[in-house]
CSV table of C-alpha atoms and ligand atoms in Angstrom, one decimal:
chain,number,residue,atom,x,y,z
A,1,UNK,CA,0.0,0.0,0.0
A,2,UNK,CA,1.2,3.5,-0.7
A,3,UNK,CA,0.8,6.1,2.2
A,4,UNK,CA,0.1,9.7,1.8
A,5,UNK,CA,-0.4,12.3,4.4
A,6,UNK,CA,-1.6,15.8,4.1
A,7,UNK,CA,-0.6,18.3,6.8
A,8,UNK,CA,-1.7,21.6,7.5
A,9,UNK,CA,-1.7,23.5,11.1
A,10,UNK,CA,-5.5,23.3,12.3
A,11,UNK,CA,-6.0,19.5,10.5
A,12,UNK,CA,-9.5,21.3,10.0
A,13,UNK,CA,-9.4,22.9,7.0
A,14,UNK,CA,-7.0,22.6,4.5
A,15,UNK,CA,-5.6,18.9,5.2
A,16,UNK,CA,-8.8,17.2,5.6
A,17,UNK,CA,-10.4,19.2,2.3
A,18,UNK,CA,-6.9,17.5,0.4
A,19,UNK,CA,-7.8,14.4,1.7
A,20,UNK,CA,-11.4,14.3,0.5
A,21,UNK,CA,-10.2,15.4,-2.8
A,22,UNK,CA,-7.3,12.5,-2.9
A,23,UNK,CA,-9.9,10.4,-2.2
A,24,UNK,CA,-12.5,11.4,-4.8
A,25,UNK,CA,-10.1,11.0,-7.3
A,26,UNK,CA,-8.8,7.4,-6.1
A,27,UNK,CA,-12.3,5.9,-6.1
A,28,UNK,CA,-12.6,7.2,-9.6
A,29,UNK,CA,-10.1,5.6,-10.8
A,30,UNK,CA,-10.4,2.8,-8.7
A,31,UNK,CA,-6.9,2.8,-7.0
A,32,UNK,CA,-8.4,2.7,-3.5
A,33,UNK,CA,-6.5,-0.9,-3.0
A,34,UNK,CA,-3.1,0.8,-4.1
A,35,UNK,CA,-3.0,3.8,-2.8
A,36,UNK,CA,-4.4,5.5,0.8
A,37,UNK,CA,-4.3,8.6,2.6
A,38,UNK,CA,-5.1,10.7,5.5
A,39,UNK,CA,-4.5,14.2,7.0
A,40,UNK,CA,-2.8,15.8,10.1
A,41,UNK,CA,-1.9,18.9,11.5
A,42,UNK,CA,1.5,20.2,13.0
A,43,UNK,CA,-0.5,21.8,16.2
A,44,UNK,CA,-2.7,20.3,18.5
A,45,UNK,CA,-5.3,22.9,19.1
A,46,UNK,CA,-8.0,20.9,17.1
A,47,UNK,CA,-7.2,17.1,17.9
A,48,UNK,CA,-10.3,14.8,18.0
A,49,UNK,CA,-12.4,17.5,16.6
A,50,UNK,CA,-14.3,16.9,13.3
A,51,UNK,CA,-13.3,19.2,10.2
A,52,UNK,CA,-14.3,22.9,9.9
A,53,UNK,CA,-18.3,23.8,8.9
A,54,UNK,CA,-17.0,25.6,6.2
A,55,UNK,CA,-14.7,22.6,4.8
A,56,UNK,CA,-17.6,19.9,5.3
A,57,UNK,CA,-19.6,22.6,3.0
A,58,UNK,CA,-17.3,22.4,-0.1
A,59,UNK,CA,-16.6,19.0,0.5
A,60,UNK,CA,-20.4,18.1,0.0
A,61,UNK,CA,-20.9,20.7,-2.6
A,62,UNK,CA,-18.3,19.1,-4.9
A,63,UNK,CA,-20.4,15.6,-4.0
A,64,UNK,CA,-17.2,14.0,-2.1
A,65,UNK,CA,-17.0,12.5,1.3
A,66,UNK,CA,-15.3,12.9,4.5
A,67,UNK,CA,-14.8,11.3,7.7
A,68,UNK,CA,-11.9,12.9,9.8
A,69,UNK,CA,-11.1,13.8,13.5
A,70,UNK,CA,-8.2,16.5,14.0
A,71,UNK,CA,-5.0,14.1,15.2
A,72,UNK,CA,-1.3,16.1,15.3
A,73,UNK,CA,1.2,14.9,12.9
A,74,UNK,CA,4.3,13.0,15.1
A,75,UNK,CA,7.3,11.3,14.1
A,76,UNK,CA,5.9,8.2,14.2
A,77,UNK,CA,4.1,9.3,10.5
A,78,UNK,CA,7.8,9.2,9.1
A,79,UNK,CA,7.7,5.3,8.9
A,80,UNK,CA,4.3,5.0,8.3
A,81,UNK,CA,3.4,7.5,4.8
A,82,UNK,CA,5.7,7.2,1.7
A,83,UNK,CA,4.7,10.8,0.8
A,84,UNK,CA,4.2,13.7,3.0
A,85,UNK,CA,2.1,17.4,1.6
A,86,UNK,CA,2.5,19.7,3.4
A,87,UNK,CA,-0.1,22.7,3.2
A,88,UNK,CA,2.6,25.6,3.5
A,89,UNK,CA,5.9,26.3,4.2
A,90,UNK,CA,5.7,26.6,8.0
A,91,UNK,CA,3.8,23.2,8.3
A,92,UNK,CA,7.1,21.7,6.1
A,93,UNK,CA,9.4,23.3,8.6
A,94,UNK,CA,7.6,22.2,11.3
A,95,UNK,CA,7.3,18.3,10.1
A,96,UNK,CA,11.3,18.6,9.4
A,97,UNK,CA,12.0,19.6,12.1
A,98,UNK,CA,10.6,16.2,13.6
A,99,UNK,CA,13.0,14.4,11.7
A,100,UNK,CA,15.5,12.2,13.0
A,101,UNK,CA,18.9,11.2,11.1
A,102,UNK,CA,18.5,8.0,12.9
A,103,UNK,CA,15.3,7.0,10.8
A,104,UNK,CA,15.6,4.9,7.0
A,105,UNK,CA,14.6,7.8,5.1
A,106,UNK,CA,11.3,6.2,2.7
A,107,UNK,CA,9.3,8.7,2.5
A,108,UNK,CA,9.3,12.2,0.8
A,109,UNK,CA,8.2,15.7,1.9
A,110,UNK,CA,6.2,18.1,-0.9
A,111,UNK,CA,4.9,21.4,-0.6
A,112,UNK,CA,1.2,20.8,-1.9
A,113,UNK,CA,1.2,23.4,-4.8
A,114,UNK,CA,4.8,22.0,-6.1
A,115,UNK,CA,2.0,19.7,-8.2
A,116,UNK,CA,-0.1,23.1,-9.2
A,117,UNK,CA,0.2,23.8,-12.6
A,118,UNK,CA,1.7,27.4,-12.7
A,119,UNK,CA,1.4,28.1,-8.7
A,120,UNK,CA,1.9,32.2,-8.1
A,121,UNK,CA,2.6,31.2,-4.8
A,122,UNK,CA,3.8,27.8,-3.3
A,123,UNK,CA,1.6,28.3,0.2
A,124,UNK,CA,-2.0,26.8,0.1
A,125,UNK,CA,-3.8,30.3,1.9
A,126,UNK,CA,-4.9,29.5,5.3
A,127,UNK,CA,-8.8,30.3,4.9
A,128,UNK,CA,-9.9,29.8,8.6
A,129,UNK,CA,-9.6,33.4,8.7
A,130,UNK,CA,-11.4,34.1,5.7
A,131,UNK,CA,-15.4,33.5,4.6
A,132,UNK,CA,-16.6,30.7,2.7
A,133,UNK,CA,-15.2,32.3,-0.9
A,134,UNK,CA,-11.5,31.5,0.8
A,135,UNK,CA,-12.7,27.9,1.3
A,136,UNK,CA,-13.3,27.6,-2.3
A,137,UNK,CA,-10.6,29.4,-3.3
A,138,UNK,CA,-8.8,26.3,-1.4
A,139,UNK,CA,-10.8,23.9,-3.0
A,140,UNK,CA,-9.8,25.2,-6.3
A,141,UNK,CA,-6.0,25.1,-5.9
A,142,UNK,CA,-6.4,21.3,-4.1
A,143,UNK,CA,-8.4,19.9,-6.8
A,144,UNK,CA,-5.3,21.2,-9.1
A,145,UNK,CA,-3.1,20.0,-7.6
A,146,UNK,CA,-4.3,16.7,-6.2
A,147,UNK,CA,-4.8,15.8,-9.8
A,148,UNK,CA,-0.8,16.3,-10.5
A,149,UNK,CA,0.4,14.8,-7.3
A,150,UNK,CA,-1.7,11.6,-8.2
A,151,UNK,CA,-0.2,11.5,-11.5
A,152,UNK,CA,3.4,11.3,-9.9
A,153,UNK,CA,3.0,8.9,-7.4
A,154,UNK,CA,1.2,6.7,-10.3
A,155,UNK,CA,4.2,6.9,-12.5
A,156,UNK,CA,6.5,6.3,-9.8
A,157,UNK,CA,4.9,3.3,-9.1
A,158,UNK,CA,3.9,2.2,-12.3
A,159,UNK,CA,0.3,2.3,-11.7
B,1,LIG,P1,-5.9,24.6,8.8
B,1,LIG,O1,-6.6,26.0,9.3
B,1,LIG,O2,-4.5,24.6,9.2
B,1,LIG,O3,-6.1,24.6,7.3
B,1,LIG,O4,-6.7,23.5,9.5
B,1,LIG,C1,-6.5,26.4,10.6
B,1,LIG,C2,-7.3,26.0,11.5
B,1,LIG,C3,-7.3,26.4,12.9
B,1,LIG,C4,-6.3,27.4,13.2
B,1,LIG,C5,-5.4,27.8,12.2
B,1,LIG,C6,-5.5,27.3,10.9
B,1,LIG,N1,-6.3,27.9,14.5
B,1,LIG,O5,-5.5,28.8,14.8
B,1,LIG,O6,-7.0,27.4,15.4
């Protein structure tokens, strides 16, 4: 099984929206036995809570599912997920930072819009801020890249 992980800081918004979107495109193409994934965040303000209102109402706007409760990434997830996205480029430094030399390095660490098509910016916005139109705006930019980052992982795998 190949193991990806999405990480943002809350694991309310972003993460768990890139999941649902992961997943949607893995049941379409029917790679759920290959390929699996989940989200976390780097803090643990939200841990054991359920995702954002405002993330559950994209998610079911775009017809996908989601069943999540908040959990904080660790450095246990090292030997665990073969690829780890991270959300922006504090949540990378923050999962680096959890690294240890002493760990059999099998996984890789992304920034999520590396697999956007023409990114202007590499962070994925933090929209708990922001109204619902940030929410989409995430959406938008996660669907993008999702599609790309499934396309990598299938051709390194052959799949
Ligand atoms: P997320 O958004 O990292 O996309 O889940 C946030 C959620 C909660 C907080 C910050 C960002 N917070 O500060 O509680």
């Amino acid at each position: 099984m190949i193991n990806v992980l999405f990480v943002c800081l809350g694991n309310i918004c972003r993460s768990p929206m890139a999941e649902a979107v992961f997943n949607g495109l893995l049941k379409e193409q029917h790679l759920q036995n290959q390929i699996q994934c989940d989200s976390a965040g780097t803090s643990d303000y939200h841990m054991g809570e359920t995702p954002d209102k405002r993330t559950m109402e994209v998610v079911l706007q775009n017809k996908l599912a989601l069943d999540h409760k908040g959990r904080q990434f660790s450095a246990d997830d090292f030997e665990v997920y073969n690829y780890i996205i991270a959300m922006d480029e504090d949540n990378k430094k923050n999962i680096l930072r959890l690294e240890s030399s002493a760990t059999q390095k099998s996984y890789k660490v992304f920034l999520m819009r590396e697999f956007e098509d023409k990114a202007q910016n590499l962070n994925v916005p933090d929209p708990y801020w922001s109204g619902a139109d940030g929410f989409i705006e995430v959406y938008e930019i996660l669907w993008r890249s999702c599609q790309n980052l499934l396309d990598y992982i299938k051709k390194e795998h052959q799949l």
